[in-house]
C-alpha cells in the first residue's frame, strides 16, 4: 500500500472510531431551536468559577448574585481538571452543589463544555494533542487552549467529557443552556500546524479539488514551479517556512479550511450534547465579536442562538475623543447586526464589567459606559447579556480584571452597580411589552442590509496593496453611515434574500461570479437601491483577476469602467469632492470612466487624475445602482453619499450624530449615546419616556414607547 493511502486508511479508521465513540456520526437532533420568550426582553447574568473560591463562600456568593438582580449564572467553563480529576473518574459533586445553590436562589444555570482547558494528566500522557504554532513550537500546559481540536485523540477525550456532562445535566430543568468551548481561536496563533491539522487540510483539499491537476490550476501553480504532484506534498501555508511571498490562492483555501475545521469541531461537540438535551436546553458557543478567522455563520444551524464576547475598552482608540473610554458603537452594532441575522436569536456571552488586564493600556470605562453597552445590546435585539465575571480574581493570570464585585468579594464594583441598574430598568420594561407592537413604517422604509463575506475579508487581508487598508474599518464606515440615518441594519451573508431590504450596501466584495452579480442586478431592477463600493468584483472565487477589463463582471451593472486604482503611502493624502464637500483619502481610490446615462457623484480634486470620477450612480429598472470607488479617511464621504441615495429614493431619514444610535426593539425606542456631546433624542411629544431624558448625555440612554 502507498504510504499516502495507508495514512488515509488509518486516518479514516480513527475518525470512524471517534465517531462511534462519541456519536459524532449522529445528525443534530431535528426540532425547532430553543425559543426565548419575547416578553422576557433581555436576561442578564454572570460568570462564576466556584473552584476558584472557598466552598464556604459559595452560598453567600450565589445569594449576592441574586441580590444584585442577576437572573442566571454561568459555570464550568474551564473546569475539566475538576470534572475529571483523573482519566475516566468524574467528579460533579461540586457542580451539583453549585447548581443546587443557584436554583435555590431562582437563578438559571448555564453550563459549559470545558474543552478549552485540558487537564495536565491528559496532555502529559498524550503530548501529541498539544498544538504546534507557526514557528514549529509545541504549546505546553500552564495556560489554556493549548490543545489542537484537529487531533482525533483530543476529540476522543473531549467527546467523553461532553457526553458525561450531557448524561448528567442534559435533562436537568435547572440548566437553561450550554456554551461549547470558549472563544475558539487558538488566540491568534491560528491555525495549529501539527501533523493532524496538515492531514485535515490535505483531506479538505482532496475533497474540494479531486485531482492535483485541478488544484495546481486553481492555485496558479505554474508560476515559480509551485506545481505539486500529490496532495501529500502540500503543507498549510505558513510564512515562517516560506522564504518568499505566499501563494494567495493557497492562503485563501487555508482560511476556508480553518473556518470549516473549527465549525466542524463545534458541531462535533454540539451533536453529542444534543443527544441528551435536544432543544429543551439551548446550545451556543461564545464567538469573539470580530475574530475573522472563525465564521459564526457556518454553525448557525447547529446552535439555538449565536452569542459573542466583547470588551469595548482596552486601550483602543475608537471613535471620538472619548472613544477610549466609551468603546465603539460601530463595532458593537456591527457585531450585533451580523450575529442576529445568522439564525435570528442572539446574545452577548461576555460583556466587559469594568477595567480589564490584557490590553496594552487598560483604562477605566467612562462613567455609565457599562450600562450603555448593556442597553446597546438590548436595542440590537440581544436575548441575554452575560458578564465576565462575578468576582475580581485575587490570583492567577487575570489579576487586575474587574468583576461585578471587588476584591472583597461582596461590594459591587462600578460596573457591578451599572449591571444592577440595567437589570432594574429591563425588569421595569417587561410589564410594558406588547405582543402586537410593530415598528413604524417610516422606520422599516429605511431598512438596510450590508453584504458581508468572510471570504472577501480573508482575500483582501491577504493582499491589501496598502497595509493601511482596513477591510473591517471599511465595512464599519458604511454601518455608521446607515446608523446616522436612523436605519435598522442587518449585516447579511450571501445566502440571505436581498429583496427583504429596500437598501443594500455591498462593501469591497472582491470575489464574485456571474450568478452573484446577476442577483445584485435583479435586486436593483426590482426596486432595490444597491450601493457597491471600491474593490468589489475584482476577482473570481479562486482569487484570480479577470481576463479582460478590471472588475469585468460588474461594469455593466455600475455603468462605468474602472480605468485604474491608486493608493498612497502615509503621510500623503489626496482629496475627493462630492457636492460642496471635500474629503481626504489615501488607502484606495479607483479612477472611473462613466458610461452614458451614469451620473458622477464625486470626483478627485488633486493628483494627476484630478477631475476624474470617484463615485457614480444610475437608475436601473425600478431601483438604482451607486458605485463608490474610494475609501475616505474618516467615513464622512461615505455618510454623505449614502444619505444621497436615500434622498433620491425619497425615504425620510434622521440626521443623528456619529455614535448616537436610535433603534426600535419589541415596541421600545432605545437611544444610546457614544458621542462625546449630549444629543437630543427624537422622542415625539405623544411618546412616553420610560428611561432617561430627551437630552441624552454622553454614555446616556433614553427609552420611550409610542
Ligand atoms: C475573554 C475570554 C475570557 C476571559 C476574558 C477576560 O476573551 O473569553 O475567558 O479571559 O477574555 O477579559
GROMACS .gro file of N, CA, C and O in nm, residues 109-208:
model
  400
  109UNK      N    1  -2.917   2.828   3.524
  109UNK     CA    2  -2.776   2.788   3.514
  109UNK      C    3  -2.736   2.767   3.368
  109UNK      O    4  -2.807   2.701   3.292
  110UNK      N    5  -2.623   2.827   3.332
  110UNK     CA    6  -2.563   2.799   3.201
  110UNK      C    7  -2.438   2.716   3.228
  110UNK      O    8  -2.355   2.753   3.311
  111UNK      N    9  -2.426   2.602   3.161
  111UNK     CA   10  -2.308   2.518   3.178
  111UNK      C   11  -2.223   2.521   3.051
  111UNK      O   12  -2.271   2.559   2.943
  112UNK      N   13  -2.100   2.480   3.067
  112UNK     CA   14  -2.006   2.487   2.955
  112UNK      C   15  -1.935   2.355   2.936
  112UNK      O   16  -1.912   2.282   3.033
  113UNK      N   17  -1.893   2.329   2.813
  113UNK     CA   18  -1.801   2.218   2.793
  113UNK      C   19  -1.661   2.274   2.818
  113UNK      O   20  -1.629   2.383   2.773
  114UNK      N   21  -1.579   2.198   2.892
  114UNK     CA   22  -1.452   2.255   2.941
  114UNK      C   23  -1.334   2.234   2.846
  114UNK      O   24  -1.219   2.239   2.887
  115UNK      N   25  -1.362   2.213   2.718
  115UNK     CA   26  -1.258   2.169   2.625
  115UNK      C   27  -1.149   2.271   2.599
  115UNK      O   28  -1.048   2.239   2.536
  116UNK      N   29  -1.168   2.396   2.645
  116UNK     CA   30  -1.064   2.497   2.623
  116UNK      C   31  -0.952   2.487   2.726
  116UNK      O   32  -0.855   2.562   2.718
  117UNK      N   33  -0.966   2.396   2.824
  117UNK     CA   34  -0.864   2.387   2.929
  117UNK      C   35  -0.840   2.240   2.966
  117UNK      O   36  -0.888   2.191   3.068
  118UNK      N   37  -0.762   2.168   2.881
  118UNK     CA   38  -0.739   2.026   2.911
  118UNK      C   39  -0.658   2.007   3.039
  118UNK      O   40  -0.567   2.085   3.067
  119UNK      N   41  -0.690   1.903   3.116
  119UNK     CA   42  -0.614   1.877   3.239
  119UNK      C   43  -0.474   1.825   3.208
  119UNK      O   44  -0.451   1.767   3.102
  120UNK      N   45  -0.385   1.844   3.304
  120UNK     CA   46  -0.245   1.810   3.278
  120UNK      C   47  -0.225   1.660   3.260
  120UNK      O   48  -0.135   1.617   3.187
  121UNK      N   49  -0.309   1.576   3.327
  121UNK     CA   50  -0.290   1.431   3.308
  121UNK      C   51  -0.307   1.394   3.161
  121UNK      O   52  -0.242   1.304   3.109
  122UNK      N   53  -0.395   1.468   3.092
  122UNK     CA   54  -0.422   1.434   2.952
  122UNK      C   55  -0.304   1.473   2.864
  122UNK      O   56  -0.251   1.392   2.786
  123UNK      N   57  -0.258   1.599   2.879
  123UNK     CA   58  -0.152   1.645   2.789
  123UNK      C   59  -0.016   1.583   2.824
  123UNK      O   60   0.071   1.572   2.738
  124UNK      N   61   0.002   1.543   2.952
  124UNK     CA   62   0.128   1.475   2.987
  124UNK      C   63   0.132   1.336   2.924
  124UNK      O   64   0.235   1.293   2.871
  125UNK      N   65   0.021   1.267   2.932
  125UNK     CA   66   0.017   1.131   2.877
  125UNK      C   67   0.017   1.133   2.723
  125UNK      O   68   0.066   1.041   2.659
  126UNK      N   69  -0.040   1.239   2.666
  126UNK     CA   70  -0.055   1.243   2.519
  126UNK      C   71  -0.011   1.378   2.464
  126UNK      O   72  -0.093   1.457   2.416
  127UNK      N   73   0.118   1.407   2.469
  127UNK     CA   74   0.163   1.540   2.422
  127UNK      C   75   0.127   1.566   2.276
  127UNK      O   76   0.127   1.681   2.232
  128UNK      N   77   0.092   1.461   2.203
  128UNK     CA   78   0.058   1.482   2.061
  128UNK      C   79  -0.072   1.561   2.043
  128UNK      O   80  -0.104   1.603   1.933
  129UNK      N   81  -0.147   1.583   2.151
  129UNK     CA   82  -0.269   1.665   2.137
  129UNK      C   83  -0.236   1.815   2.146
  129UNK      O   84  -0.321   1.898   2.120
  130UNK      N   85  -0.114   1.848   2.185
  130UNK     CA   86  -0.078   1.990   2.201
  130UNK      C   87  -0.054   2.054   2.065
  130UNK      O   88   0.005   1.993   1.975
  131UNK      N   89  -0.098   2.175   2.051
  131UNK     CA   90  -0.085   2.240   1.920
  131UNK      C   91   0.059   2.283   1.892
  131UNK      O   92   0.139   2.303   1.983
  132UNK      N   93   0.087   2.294   1.762
  132UNK     CA   94   0.219   2.339   1.715
  132UNK      C   95   0.198   2.475   1.649
  132UNK      O   96   0.113   2.487   1.560
  133UNK      N   97   0.273   2.575   1.689
  133UNK     CA   98   0.250   2.707   1.630
  133UNK      C   99   0.327   2.723   1.499
  133UNK      O  100   0.397   2.631   1.455
  134UNK      N  101   0.316   2.841   1.440
  134UNK     CA  102   0.375   2.863   1.307
  134UNK      C  103   0.525   2.843   1.308
  134UNK      O  104   0.585   2.799   1.209
  135UNK      N  105   0.589   2.871   1.422
  135UNK     CA  106   0.734   2.856   1.431
  135UNK      C  107   0.775   2.713   1.463
  135UNK      O  108   0.892   2.684   1.483
  136UNK      N  109   0.677   2.623   1.472
  136UNK     CA  110   0.707   2.482   1.497
  136UNK      C  111   0.719   2.447   1.645
  136UNK      O  112   0.761   2.338   1.680
  137UNK      N  113   0.683   2.541   1.732
  137UNK     CA  114   0.695   2.514   1.876
  137UNK      C  115   0.569   2.445   1.928
  137UNK      O  116   0.458   2.483   1.892
  138UNK      N  117   0.590   2.348   2.016
  138UNK     CA  118   0.475   2.280   2.075
  138UNK      C  119   0.430   2.357   2.199
  138UNK      O  120   0.511   2.390   2.286
  139UNK      N  121   0.301   2.388   2.207
  139UNK     CA  122   0.247   2.458   2.323
  139UNK      C  123   0.244   2.363   2.443
  139UNK      O  124   0.238   2.242   2.425
  140UNK      N  125   0.247   2.418   2.562
  140UNK     CA  126   0.257   2.335   2.683
  140UNK      C  127   0.149   2.369   2.784
  140UNK      O  128   0.082   2.472   2.772
  141UNK      N  129   0.137   2.285   2.886
  141UNK     CA  130   0.043   2.311   2.994
  141UNK      C  131   0.088   2.435   3.071
  141UNK      O  132   0.205   2.469   3.071
  142UNK      N  133  -0.005   2.505   3.133
  142UNK     CA  134   0.032   2.622   3.213
  142UNK      C  135  -0.055   2.740   3.182
  142UNK      O  136  -0.052   2.842   3.250
  143UNK      N  137  -0.137   2.731   3.076
  143UNK     CA  138  -0.234   2.835   3.048
  143UNK      C  139  -0.359   2.764   2.996
  143UNK      O  140  -0.400   2.662   3.053
  144UNK      N  141  -0.420   2.811   2.889
  144UNK     CA  142  -0.539   2.743   2.838
  144UNK      C  143  -0.530   2.736   2.686
  144UNK      O  144  -0.444   2.797   2.625
  145UNK      N  145  -0.622   2.663   2.627
  145UNK     CA  146  -0.634   2.649   2.482
  145UNK      C  147  -0.505   2.600   2.416
  145UNK      O  148  -0.471   2.644   2.307
  146UNK      N  149  -0.434   2.511   2.484
  146UNK     CA  150  -0.307   2.463   2.429
  146UNK      C  151  -0.323   2.339   2.342
  146UNK      O  152  -0.227   2.296   2.280
  147UNK      N  153  -0.443   2.283   2.337
  147UNK     CA  154  -0.461   2.160   2.259
  147UNK      C  155  -0.517   2.191   2.121
  147UNK      O  156  -0.578   2.295   2.099
  148UNK      N  157  -0.497   2.099   2.029
  148UNK     CA  158  -0.546   2.117   1.892
  148UNK      C  159  -0.674   2.037   1.871
  148UNK      O  160  -0.675   1.916   1.890
  149UNK      N  161  -0.776   2.105   1.826
  149UNK     CA  162  -0.903   2.035   1.802
  149UNK      C  163  -0.901   1.953   1.674
  149UNK      O  164  -0.997   1.888   1.641
  150UNK      N  165  -0.789   1.958   1.601
  150UNK     CA  166  -0.779   1.874   1.482
  150UNK      C  167  -0.724   1.735   1.514
  150UNK      O  168  -0.723   1.648   1.429
  151UNK      N  169  -0.673   1.717   1.635
  151UNK     CA  170  -0.613   1.588   1.670
  151UNK      C  171  -0.726   1.490   1.711
  151UNK      O  172  -0.796   1.515   1.810
  152UNK      N  173  -0.744   1.381   1.636
  152UNK     CA  174  -0.855   1.291   1.668
  152UNK      C  175  -0.854   1.243   1.813
  152UNK      O  176  -0.959   1.230   1.875
  153UNK      N  177  -0.735   1.218   1.868
  153UNK     CA  178  -0.730   1.171   2.006
  153UNK      C  179  -0.785   1.278   2.102
  153UNK      O  180  -0.853   1.246   2.200
  154UNK      N  181  -0.756   1.404   2.073
  154UNK     CA  182  -0.810   1.510   2.160
  154UNK      C  183  -0.962   1.511   2.152
  154UNK      O  184  -1.032   1.519   2.252
  155UNK      N  185  -1.011   1.497   2.031
  155UNK     CA  186  -1.157   1.493   2.016
  155UNK      C  187  -1.217   1.374   2.092
  155UNK      O  188  -1.326   1.384   2.147
  156UNK      N  189  -1.143   1.265   2.092
  156UNK     CA  190  -1.193   1.147   2.164
  156UNK      C  191  -1.214   1.181   2.312
  156UNK      O  192  -1.319   1.152   2.370
  157UNK      N  193  -1.113   1.246   2.372
  157UNK     CA  194  -1.125   1.284   2.513
  157UNK      C  195  -1.234   1.389   2.534
  157UNK      O  196  -1.312   1.381   2.629
  158UNK      N  197  -1.239   1.486   2.444
  158UNK     CA  198  -1.342   1.590   2.456
  158UNK      C  199  -1.480   1.525   2.446
  158UNK      O  200  -1.571   1.555   2.524
  159UNK      N  201  -1.493   1.433   2.350
  159UNK     CA  202  -1.621   1.367   2.332
  159UNK      C  203  -1.667   1.299   2.460
  159UNK      O  204  -1.786   1.302   2.495
  160UNK      N  205  -1.573   1.240   2.534
  160UNK     CA  206  -1.611   1.167   2.656
  160UNK      C  207  -1.657   1.262   2.766
  160UNK      O  208  -1.757   1.235   2.833
  161UNK      N  209  -1.589   1.373   2.784
  161UNK     CA  210  -1.631   1.465   2.891
  161UNK      C  211  -1.763   1.534   2.853
  161UNK      O  212  -1.850   1.555   2.938
  162UNK      N  213  -1.779   1.565   2.724
  162UNK     CA  214  -1.904   1.629   2.682
  162UNK      C  215  -2.021   1.532   2.703
  162UNK      O  216  -2.128   1.571   2.754
  163UNK      N  217  -1.999   1.407   2.667
  163UNK     CA  218  -2.106   1.308   2.686
  163UNK      C  219  -2.139   1.291   2.835
  163UNK      O  220  -2.256   1.279   2.874
  164UNK      N  221  -2.034   1.292   2.919
  164UNK     CA  222  -2.058   1.277   3.063
  164UNK      C  223  -2.142   1.395   3.115
  164UNK      O  224  -2.235   1.376   3.195
  165UNK      N  225  -2.111   1.515   3.068
  165UNK     CA  226  -2.190   1.632   3.109
  165UNK      C  227  -2.333   1.622   3.058
  165UNK      O  228  -2.429   1.652   3.130
  166UNK      N  229  -2.346   1.582   2.933
  166UNK     CA  230  -2.479   1.570   2.873
  166UNK      C  231  -2.565   1.469   2.949
  166UNK      O  232  -2.682   1.494   2.979
  167UNK      N  233  -2.502   1.353   2.981
  167UNK     CA  234  -2.575   1.248   3.055
  167UNK      C  235  -2.624   1.301   3.189
  167UNK      O  236  -2.735   1.277   3.231
  168UNK      N  237  -2.538   1.377   3.256
  168UNK     CA  238  -2.571   1.419   3.392
  168UNK      C  239  -2.670   1.537   3.394
  168UNK      O  240  -2.757   1.544   3.479
  169UNK      N  241  -2.653   1.631   3.301
  169UNK     CA  242  -2.732   1.756   3.312
  169UNK      C  243  -2.824   1.784   3.191
  169UNK      O  244  -2.895   1.884   3.191
  170UNK      N  245  -2.819   1.699   3.090
  170UNK     CA  246  -2.894   1.727   2.967
  170UNK      C  247  -3.045   1.732   2.985
  170UNK      O  248  -3.116   1.789   2.902
  171UNK      N  249  -3.094   1.669   3.092
  171UNK     CA  250  -3.239   1.672   3.118
  171UNK      C  251  -3.270   1.747   3.246
  171UNK      O  252  -3.383   1.738   3.298
  172UNK      N  253  -3.172   1.818   3.298
  172UNK     CA  254  -3.190   1.886   3.427
  172UNK      C  255  -3.263   2.019   3.405
  172UNK      O  256  -3.210   2.108   3.338
  173UNK      N  257  -3.382   2.035   3.458
  173UNK     CA  258  -3.459   2.158   3.431
  173UNK      C  259  -3.394   2.283   3.490
  173UNK      O  260  -3.429   2.394   3.450
  174UNK      N  261  -3.299   2.266   3.581
  174UNK     CA  262  -3.233   2.384   3.637
  174UNK      C  263  -3.131   2.441   3.539
  174UNK      O  264  -3.087   2.554   3.552
  175UNK      N  265  -3.093   2.359   3.442
  175UNK     CA  266  -2.992   2.404   3.345
  175UNK      C  267  -3.064   2.466   3.225
  175UNK      O  268  -3.143   2.401   3.158
  176UNK      N  269  -3.033   2.591   3.200
  176UNK     CA  270  -3.102   2.669   3.096
  176UNK      C  271  -3.040   2.641   2.958
  176UNK      O  272  -3.110   2.622   2.859
  177UNK      N  273  -2.905   2.642   2.955
  177UNK     CA  274  -2.839   2.622   2.826
  177UNK      C  275  -2.692   2.594   2.841
  177UNK      O  276  -2.640   2.584   2.953
  178UNK      N  277  -2.626   2.584   2.726
  178UNK     CA  278  -2.487   2.540   2.721
  178UNK      C  279  -2.402   2.629   2.632
  178UNK      O  280  -2.446   2.670   2.525
  179UNK      N  281  -2.279   2.649   2.678
  179UNK     CA  282  -2.177   2.711   2.592
  179UNK      C  283  -2.074   2.606   2.557
  179UNK      O  284  -2.019   2.541   2.646
  180UNK      N  285  -2.043   2.593   2.429
  180UNK     CA  286  -1.939   2.499   2.385
  180UNK      C  287  -1.804   2.572   2.387
  180UNK      O  288  -1.792   2.681   2.329
  181UNK      N  289  -1.705   2.510   2.452
  181UNK     CA  290  -1.566   2.560   2.448
  181UNK      C  291  -1.562   2.708   2.487
  181UNK      O  292  -1.649   2.758   2.559
  182UNK      N  293  -1.461   2.780   2.443
  182UNK     CA  294  -1.450   2.923   2.473
  182UNK      C  295  -1.377   2.993   2.359
  182UNK      O  296  -1.265   2.955   2.325
  183UNK      N  297  -1.441   3.091   2.302
  183UNK     CA  298  -1.378   3.177   2.200
  183UNK      C  299  -1.280   3.098   2.113
  183UNK      O  300  -1.161   3.126   2.110
  184UNK      N  301  -1.334   2.998   2.045
  184UNK     CA  302  -1.250   2.909   1.964
  184UNK      C  303  -1.157   2.992   1.875
  184UNK      O  304  -1.204   3.068   1.792
  185UNK      N  305  -1.028   2.981   1.893
  185UNK     CA  306  -0.942   3.073   1.818
  185UNK      C  307  -0.795   3.035   1.817
  185UNK      O  308  -0.721   3.081   1.732
  186UNK      N  309  -0.746   2.960   1.913
  186UNK     CA  310  -0.602   2.941   1.932
  186UNK      C  311  -0.534   3.074   1.958
  186UNK      O  312  -0.414   3.091   1.933
  187UNK      N  313  -0.612   3.172   2.003
  187UNK     CA  314  -0.555   3.302   2.042
  187UNK      C  315  -0.459   3.361   1.940
  187UNK      O  316  -0.346   3.397   1.970
  188UNK      N  317  -0.507   3.373   1.819
  188UNK     CA  318  -0.427   3.441   1.718
  188UNK      C  319  -0.313   3.357   1.663
  188UNK      O  320  -0.246   3.396   1.568
  189UNK      N  321  -0.289   3.240   1.722
  189UNK     CA  322  -0.182   3.155   1.669
  189UNK      C  323  -0.241   3.060   1.565
  189UNK      O  324  -0.180   2.961   1.528
  190UNK      N  325  -0.362   3.093   1.521
  190UNK     CA  326  -0.429   3.001   1.433
  190UNK      C  327  -0.356   2.991   1.301
  190UNK      O  328  -0.299   3.088   1.259
  191UNK      N  329  -0.359   2.878   1.232
  191UNK     CA  330  -0.413   2.752   1.284
  191UNK      C  331  -0.304   2.675   1.360
  191UNK      O  332  -0.193   2.724   1.374
  192UNK      N  333  -0.339   2.556   1.405
  192UNK     CA  334  -0.239   2.462   1.455
  192UNK      C  335  -0.170   2.403   1.331
  192UNK      O  336  -0.236   2.372   1.234
  193UNK      N  337  -0.039   2.394   1.335
  193UNK     CA  338   0.035   2.342   1.219
  193UNK      C  339   0.084   2.198   1.241
  193UNK      O  340   0.171   2.151   1.170
  194UNK      N  341   0.030   2.132   1.342
  194UNK     CA  342   0.073   1.996   1.373
  194UNK      C  343   0.029   1.896   1.267
  194UNK      O  344  -0.047   1.930   1.176
  195UNK      N  345   0.078   1.770   1.279
  195UNK     CA  346   0.051   1.670   1.176
  195UNK      C  347  -0.098   1.645   1.151
  195UNK      O  348  -0.140   1.627   1.037
  196UNK      N  349  -0.179   1.647   1.257
  196UNK     CA  350  -0.323   1.619   1.236
  196UNK      C  351  -0.387   1.730   1.154
  196UNK      O  352  -0.473   1.703   1.068
  197UNK      N  353  -0.346   1.853   1.178
  197UNK     CA  354  -0.402   1.964   1.100
  197UNK      C  355  -0.357   1.956   0.955
  197UNK      O  356  -0.435   1.982   0.863
  198UNK      N  357  -0.230   1.918   0.937
  198UNK     CA  358  -0.181   1.906   0.798
  198UNK      C  359  -0.262   1.799   0.725
  198UNK      O  360  -0.303   1.818   0.610
  199UNK      N  361  -0.289   1.689   0.792
  199UNK     CA  362  -0.369   1.581   0.731
  199UNK      C  363  -0.509   1.631   0.699
  199UNK      O  364  -0.564   1.604   0.592
  200UNK      N  365  -0.565   1.706   0.793
  200UNK     CA  366  -0.701   1.756   0.773
  200UNK      C  367  -0.707   1.854   0.655
  200UNK      O  368  -0.799   1.851   0.574
  201UNK      N  369  -0.606   1.941   0.647
  201UNK     CA  370  -0.603   2.037   0.536
  201UNK      C  371  -0.596   1.963   0.402
  201UNK      O  372  -0.668   1.993   0.308
  202UNK      N  373  -0.510   1.861   0.397
  202UNK     CA  374  -0.496   1.786   0.271
  202UNK      C  375  -0.627   1.715   0.235
  202UNK      O  376  -0.667   1.711   0.118
  203UNK      N  377  -0.691   1.661   0.336
  203UNK     CA  378  -0.818   1.590   0.308
  203UNK      C  379  -0.921   1.690   0.255
  203UNK      O  380  -0.998   1.661   0.162
  204UNK      N  381  -0.921   1.809   0.313
  204UNK     CA  382  -1.014   1.914   0.269
  204UNK      C  383  -0.986   1.950   0.122
  204UNK      O  384  -1.077   1.965   0.042
  205UNK      N  385  -0.858   1.961   0.089
  205UNK     CA  386  -0.820   1.997  -0.048
  205UNK      C  387  -0.857   1.885  -0.145
  205UNK      O  388  -0.909   1.910  -0.255
  206UNK      N  389  -0.831   1.761  -0.103
  206UNK     CA  390  -0.866   1.647  -0.189
  206UNK      C  391  -1.015   1.647  -0.219
  206UNK      O  392  -1.058   1.629  -0.332
  207UNK      N  393  -1.091   1.674  -0.115
  207UNK     CA  394  -1.235   1.675  -0.131
  207UNK      C  395  -1.279   1.789  -0.223
  207UNK      O  396  -1.369   1.775  -0.304
  208UNK      N  397  -1.212   1.901  -0.212
  208UNK     CA  398  -1.252   2.016  -0.294
  208UNK      C  399  -1.210   2.000  -0.440
  208UNK      O  400  -1.286   2.032  -0.530
   0.00000   0.00000   0.00000
